[in-house]
Amino acid sequence: MNSLLTLIVLTLFAACSPAVAAQSDVARQVDITSGSVALRAELFKPDGDGPFPTVIALHGCGGLGGRSEPVQARYRDWAEQLVKDGSAVLLPDSFGSRGLGPQCRINERRLSARRERVSDILAARQWLVQQSWTRHDRISLIGWGNGASALLWAVRPQLSPRGAEPDFRSAIAFYPDCTLSAGLGWSARVPTLLLIGAKDDVTPSPACRQMIDGARGRSALTRIVVYPGAYHDFDRPNLPLQVNAPSADGASPERGHLGSDPEARADAQKLVTKWLAQ
């Protein structure tokens, strides 16, 4: 009798497990119009009706998803942390929505961080202000690599929203390529935090330091944090330090080192939380 009861309990548990797993997956796909593009995005949102502060999260040159998942673990990890902090997170898929794969090793990219990706950012903001669960006065940006470079263009004063449209609350850029922005006299209209490793040899930090220093006195609040021992992708969890090897699929940068830095990652998590809360 006990064996029969145990079998029944295990059978019921197995039958219920898929439903439980589905309920625990907080991401869902949404569709946004960005010019002539049907922009797909993944949405992570806390339970309830809100309104919630919301973060538009911008993937790097490797794309948003992996071979078997719509959101790479590195971005899902950040999204889940931000949801725990009470924010919704919207991750536009700028490459996949245009039928493109990773763009890290492409000599002539078919979309630009300063044009198409900025258009995607603005379209995402426009979609968010139409949602009842969004706090329209607390929409922020966070980006990595190529997405962070797009973010730097999106927060320039030249792109201030017109009329009564809400602007971004703040922005956070992880290891962008600052070379072009530094040479063009970059400044920001919203508080912008830049996080990068001193040993980053993919997107070196001196250009970012020059860009931030040059913006002082004619910009909204800007801050750069350079982590002394950190390399590119320092905030990724459990990534052993490695030299980039050639990759036929263009999913990683073409040169330099990649690797986690647990201390820098932990500090960055705290800084991100504080920056978004201010």
Coordinates of C-alpha atoms in Angstrom, one line a residue:
M1 CA 0.0 0.0 0.0
N2 CA 2.8 2.4 0.9
S3 CA 4.6 1.6 -2.4
L4 CA 1.3 2.3 -4.3
L5 CA 0.9 5.6 -2.5
T6 CA 4.5 6.6 -3.2
L7 CA 4.0 5.8 -6.9
I8 CA 0.9 7.9 -7.1
V9 CA 2.6 10.9 -5.4
L10 CA 5.6 10.7 -7.8
T11 CA 3.3 10.4 -10.8
L12 CA 1.4 13.5 -9.8
F13 CA 4.6 15.4 -9.1
A14 CA 6.0 14.5 -12.5
A15 CA 2.7 15.7 -14.2
C16 CA 2.8 19.0 -12.4
S17 CA 6.5 19.8 -12.9
P18 CA 6.2 21.2 -16.5
A19 CA 3.5 23.7 -15.3
V20 CA 5.6 24.8 -12.3
A21 CA 8.6 25.3 -14.6
A22 CA 6.5 27.4 -17.0
Q23 CA 5.3 29.5 -14.2
S24 CA 8.8 30.2 -13.0
D25 CA 9.9 31.4 -16.4
V26 CA 9.3 35.2 -16.2
A27 CA 10.4 36.1 -19.7
R28 CA 8.1 36.5 -22.7
Q29 CA 8.5 37.7 -26.2
V30 CA 7.0 41.0 -27.3
D31 CA 7.0 42.7 -30.7
I32 CA 7.9 46.3 -31.3
T33 CA 7.9 48.4 -34.5
S34 CA 11.3 50.0 -35.2
G35 CA 11.1 51.8 -38.5
S36 CA 10.4 49.1 -41.1
V37 CA 11.7 46.4 -38.7
A38 CA 9.5 44.1 -36.5
L39 CA 11.8 44.3 -33.5
R40 CA 11.5 41.2 -31.2
A41 CA 12.3 41.7 -27.6
E42 CA 12.4 39.6 -24.5
L43 CA 10.6 41.0 -21.4
F44 CA 11.3 40.1 -17.8
K45 CA 8.8 41.6 -15.4
P46 CA 8.0 41.3 -11.7
D47 CA 4.7 39.8 -10.7
G48 CA 1.9 42.3 -10.3
D49 CA 0.5 45.3 -12.1
G50 CA 3.2 47.8 -11.4
P51 CA 4.0 50.5 -12.3
F52 CA 7.6 49.3 -12.3
P53 CA 10.9 51.1 -13.1
T54 CA 12.1 49.6 -16.3
V55 CA 15.5 49.0 -17.9
I56 CA 16.1 48.6 -21.6
A57 CA 19.1 46.2 -21.8
L58 CA 21.2 46.1 -24.9
H59 CA 23.2 43.0 -26.0
G60 CA 26.7 43.0 -27.3
C61 CA 28.1 42.1 -30.7
G62 CA 27.5 38.4 -30.0
G63 CA 23.8 38.9 -30.1
L64 CA 21.0 38.4 -27.6
G65 CA 20.4 34.7 -27.8
G66 CA 22.5 31.5 -28.0
R67 CA 22.1 28.5 -30.2
S68 CA 19.4 27.0 -28.0
E69 CA 18.1 29.9 -26.0
P70 CA 16.5 33.3 -26.7
V71 CA 18.6 35.1 -24.1
Q72 CA 22.2 34.2 -23.3
A73 CA 22.8 33.3 -19.7
R74 CA 24.9 36.4 -19.1
Y75 CA 21.9 38.7 -20.0
R76 CA 19.4 36.5 -18.2
D77 CA 21.5 36.6 -15.1
W78 CA 21.4 40.4 -15.1
A79 CA 17.7 40.5 -16.0
E80 CA 16.8 38.2 -13.1
Q81 CA 18.8 40.3 -10.7
L82 CA 17.1 43.5 -11.8
V83 CA 13.7 41.9 -11.5
K84 CA 14.6 40.9 -7.9
D85 CA 15.4 44.6 -7.3
G86 CA 11.9 45.5 -8.5
S87 CA 12.5 46.5 -12.1
A88 CA 11.2 45.2 -15.4
V89 CA 13.8 44.5 -18.1
L90 CA 13.2 44.7 -21.9
L91 CA 15.9 43.2 -24.1
P92 CA 15.5 44.1 -27.8
D93 CA 17.1 41.6 -30.2
S94 CA 18.6 44.0 -32.8
F95 CA 20.4 41.3 -34.8
G96 CA 18.0 38.4 -34.8
S97 CA 15.1 40.6 -35.7
R98 CA 16.9 41.6 -38.9
G99 CA 17.9 38.0 -39.7
L100 CA 21.5 38.6 -38.6
G101 CA 23.8 36.4 -36.5
P102 CA 26.6 37.6 -34.3
Q103 CA 28.5 40.7 -35.6
C104 CA 31.7 40.6 -33.7
R105 CA 34.0 39.6 -36.5
I106 CA 32.1 41.2 -39.4
N107 CA 34.3 43.6 -41.5
E108 CA 31.3 45.5 -42.8
R109 CA 28.4 45.3 -40.3
R110 CA 25.0 45.5 -41.8
L111 CA 23.7 47.7 -38.9
S112 CA 25.3 50.5 -37.0
A113 CA 25.4 51.1 -33.2
R114 CA 24.8 54.8 -33.9
R115 CA 21.9 54.4 -36.3
E116 CA 19.9 51.2 -36.3
R117 CA 20.6 50.3 -32.7
V118 CA 19.7 53.8 -31.5
S119 CA 16.5 53.6 -33.5
D120 CA 15.8 50.3 -31.6
I121 CA 16.4 52.0 -28.3
L122 CA 14.0 54.9 -29.1
A123 CA 11.4 52.4 -30.4
A124 CA 11.7 50.4 -27.2
R125 CA 11.2 53.5 -25.1
Q126 CA 8.1 54.5 -27.1
W127 CA 6.6 51.1 -26.6
L128 CA 7.3 51.2 -22.9
V129 CA 5.5 54.5 -22.4
Q130 CA 2.4 52.9 -23.8
Q131 CA 2.4 50.1 -21.2
S132 CA 0.4 50.7 -18.0
W133 CA 2.8 48.7 -15.9
T134 CA 5.8 51.0 -16.8
R135 CA 6.9 53.9 -14.6
H136 CA 7.3 56.4 -17.5
D137 CA 9.6 58.6 -15.5
R138 CA 12.0 55.7 -14.6
I139 CA 13.0 54.1 -17.9
S140 CA 16.8 53.5 -17.9
L141 CA 19.4 52.0 -20.2
I142 CA 22.1 49.3 -19.6
G143 CA 24.3 47.9 -22.3
W144 CA 27.4 45.7 -23.0
G145 CA 30.0 46.2 -25.6
N146 CA 28.3 47.1 -28.9
G147 CA 25.1 47.7 -27.0
A148 CA 26.9 50.1 -24.6
S149 CA 28.4 52.0 -27.6
A150 CA 24.8 52.4 -29.0
L151 CA 23.7 53.6 -25.5
L152 CA 26.4 56.4 -25.6
W153 CA 24.9 57.7 -28.9
A154 CA 21.3 57.5 -27.5
V155 CA 22.0 59.7 -24.5
R156 CA 23.7 62.5 -26.4
P157 CA 21.9 65.9 -26.0
Q158 CA 21.1 65.9 -29.8
L159 CA 18.6 63.1 -29.2
S160 CA 16.5 64.8 -26.4
P161 CA 12.9 63.8 -26.7
R162 CA 10.5 66.4 -28.0
G163 CA 7.7 68.0 -26.1
A164 CA 6.3 66.2 -23.1
E165 CA 7.9 62.8 -23.9
P166 CA 9.7 61.3 -20.9
D167 CA 13.4 61.0 -21.2
F168 CA 15.6 58.2 -19.8
R169 CA 16.2 58.3 -16.1
S170 CA 19.9 57.1 -16.3
A171 CA 22.3 54.9 -18.3
I172 CA 25.0 52.3 -17.5
A173 CA 27.6 51.2 -20.1
F174 CA 29.7 48.1 -19.7
Y175 CA 33.0 48.3 -21.7
P176 CA 31.9 50.3 -24.8
D177 CA 34.1 51.3 -27.6
C178 CA 34.7 54.9 -26.8
T179 CA 37.1 55.8 -29.6
L180 CA 34.7 57.6 -31.9
S181 CA 32.7 59.3 -29.1
A182 CA 35.9 60.6 -27.4
G183 CA 37.0 62.2 -30.7
L184 CA 33.6 63.9 -31.3
G185 CA 33.3 65.7 -27.9
W186 CA 30.7 63.4 -26.4
S187 CA 28.4 64.5 -23.6
A188 CA 25.3 63.0 -22.0
R189 CA 21.9 64.5 -21.1
V190 CA 21.1 61.9 -18.5
P191 CA 23.3 60.5 -15.6
T192 CA 25.6 57.9 -17.2
L193 CA 27.9 55.4 -15.5
L194 CA 30.6 53.6 -17.4
L195 CA 32.2 50.4 -16.1
I196 CA 35.3 48.9 -17.6
G197 CA 38.4 46.9 -16.8
A198 CA 41.9 48.4 -16.8
K199 CA 43.2 45.3 -18.5
D200 CA 40.5 45.4 -21.2
D201 CA 42.3 44.9 -24.5
V202 CA 39.2 44.5 -26.6
T203 CA 37.8 48.0 -25.9
P204 CA 40.6 49.7 -24.0
S205 CA 39.7 52.0 -21.1
P206 CA 41.9 55.1 -21.9
A207 CA 39.5 56.3 -24.7
C208 CA 36.6 56.0 -22.3
R209 CA 38.5 57.9 -19.6
Q210 CA 39.3 60.6 -22.2
M211 CA 35.6 60.7 -23.2
I212 CA 34.3 61.1 -19.7
D213 CA 36.9 63.6 -18.6
G214 CA 36.1 65.7 -21.7
A215 CA 32.4 65.8 -20.9
R216 CA 32.9 67.3 -17.4
G217 CA 31.4 70.8 -17.1
R218 CA 29.1 70.4 -20.1
S219 CA 27.2 67.2 -19.4
A220 CA 24.8 65.6 -17.0
L221 CA 26.4 63.6 -14.3
T222 CA 28.9 61.1 -15.7
R223 CA 31.1 58.6 -13.8
I224 CA 33.7 56.1 -14.9
V225 CA 34.9 53.1 -12.8
V226 CA 38.0 51.3 -14.0
Y227 CA 38.6 48.0 -12.3
P228 CA 42.4 47.5 -11.9
G229 CA 42.7 43.8 -12.6
A230 CA 39.6 43.2 -14.8
Y231 CA 39.4 42.3 -18.5
H232 CA 36.6 42.5 -21.1
D233 CA 33.4 40.7 -20.0
F234 CA 34.5 40.9 -16.3
D235 CA 30.8 40.8 -15.2
R236 CA 30.0 37.5 -16.8
P237 CA 29.6 34.7 -14.3
N238 CA 32.1 31.8 -14.3
L239 CA 34.0 32.7 -17.4
P240 CA 37.7 31.6 -17.0
L241 CA 40.2 34.1 -18.4
Q242 CA 40.9 33.2 -22.0
V243 CA 42.6 34.7 -25.1
N244 CA 40.1 35.1 -27.9
A245 CA 40.5 32.4 -30.5
P246 CA 39.3 32.8 -34.1
S247 CA 35.5 32.2 -34.3
A248 CA 33.8 31.4 -37.6
D249 CA 30.4 32.5 -36.3
G250 CA 31.5 36.0 -35.2
A251 CA 30.2 35.4 -31.7
S252 CA 33.2 36.9 -29.8
P253 CA 35.4 39.9 -30.3
E254 CA 38.3 39.6 -32.7
R255 CA 41.1 40.2 -30.3
G256 CA 42.1 40.4 -26.7
H257 CA 41.2 38.6 -23.5
L258 CA 37.8 37.7 -21.9
G259 CA 37.2 36.6 -18.3
S260 CA 35.2 37.0 -15.2
D261 CA 36.4 39.1 -12.2
P262 CA 34.4 38.1 -9.2
E263 CA 35.3 41.2 -7.2
A264 CA 34.7 43.6 -10.0
R265 CA 31.4 41.8 -10.8
A266 CA 30.2 42.1 -7.3
D267 CA 31.1 45.7 -7.1
A268 CA 29.4 46.4 -10.4
Q269 CA 26.2 44.7 -9.2
K270 CA 26.1 47.1 -6.2
L271 CA 26.8 50.2 -8.3
V272 CA 24.2 49.3 -10.9
T273 CA 21.6 48.9 -8.2
K274 CA 22.5 52.3 -6.6
W275 CA 22.7 54.1 -10.0
L276 CA 19.3 52.9 -11.1
A277 CA 17.7 53.8 -7.7
Q278 CA 18.9 57.4 -7.7

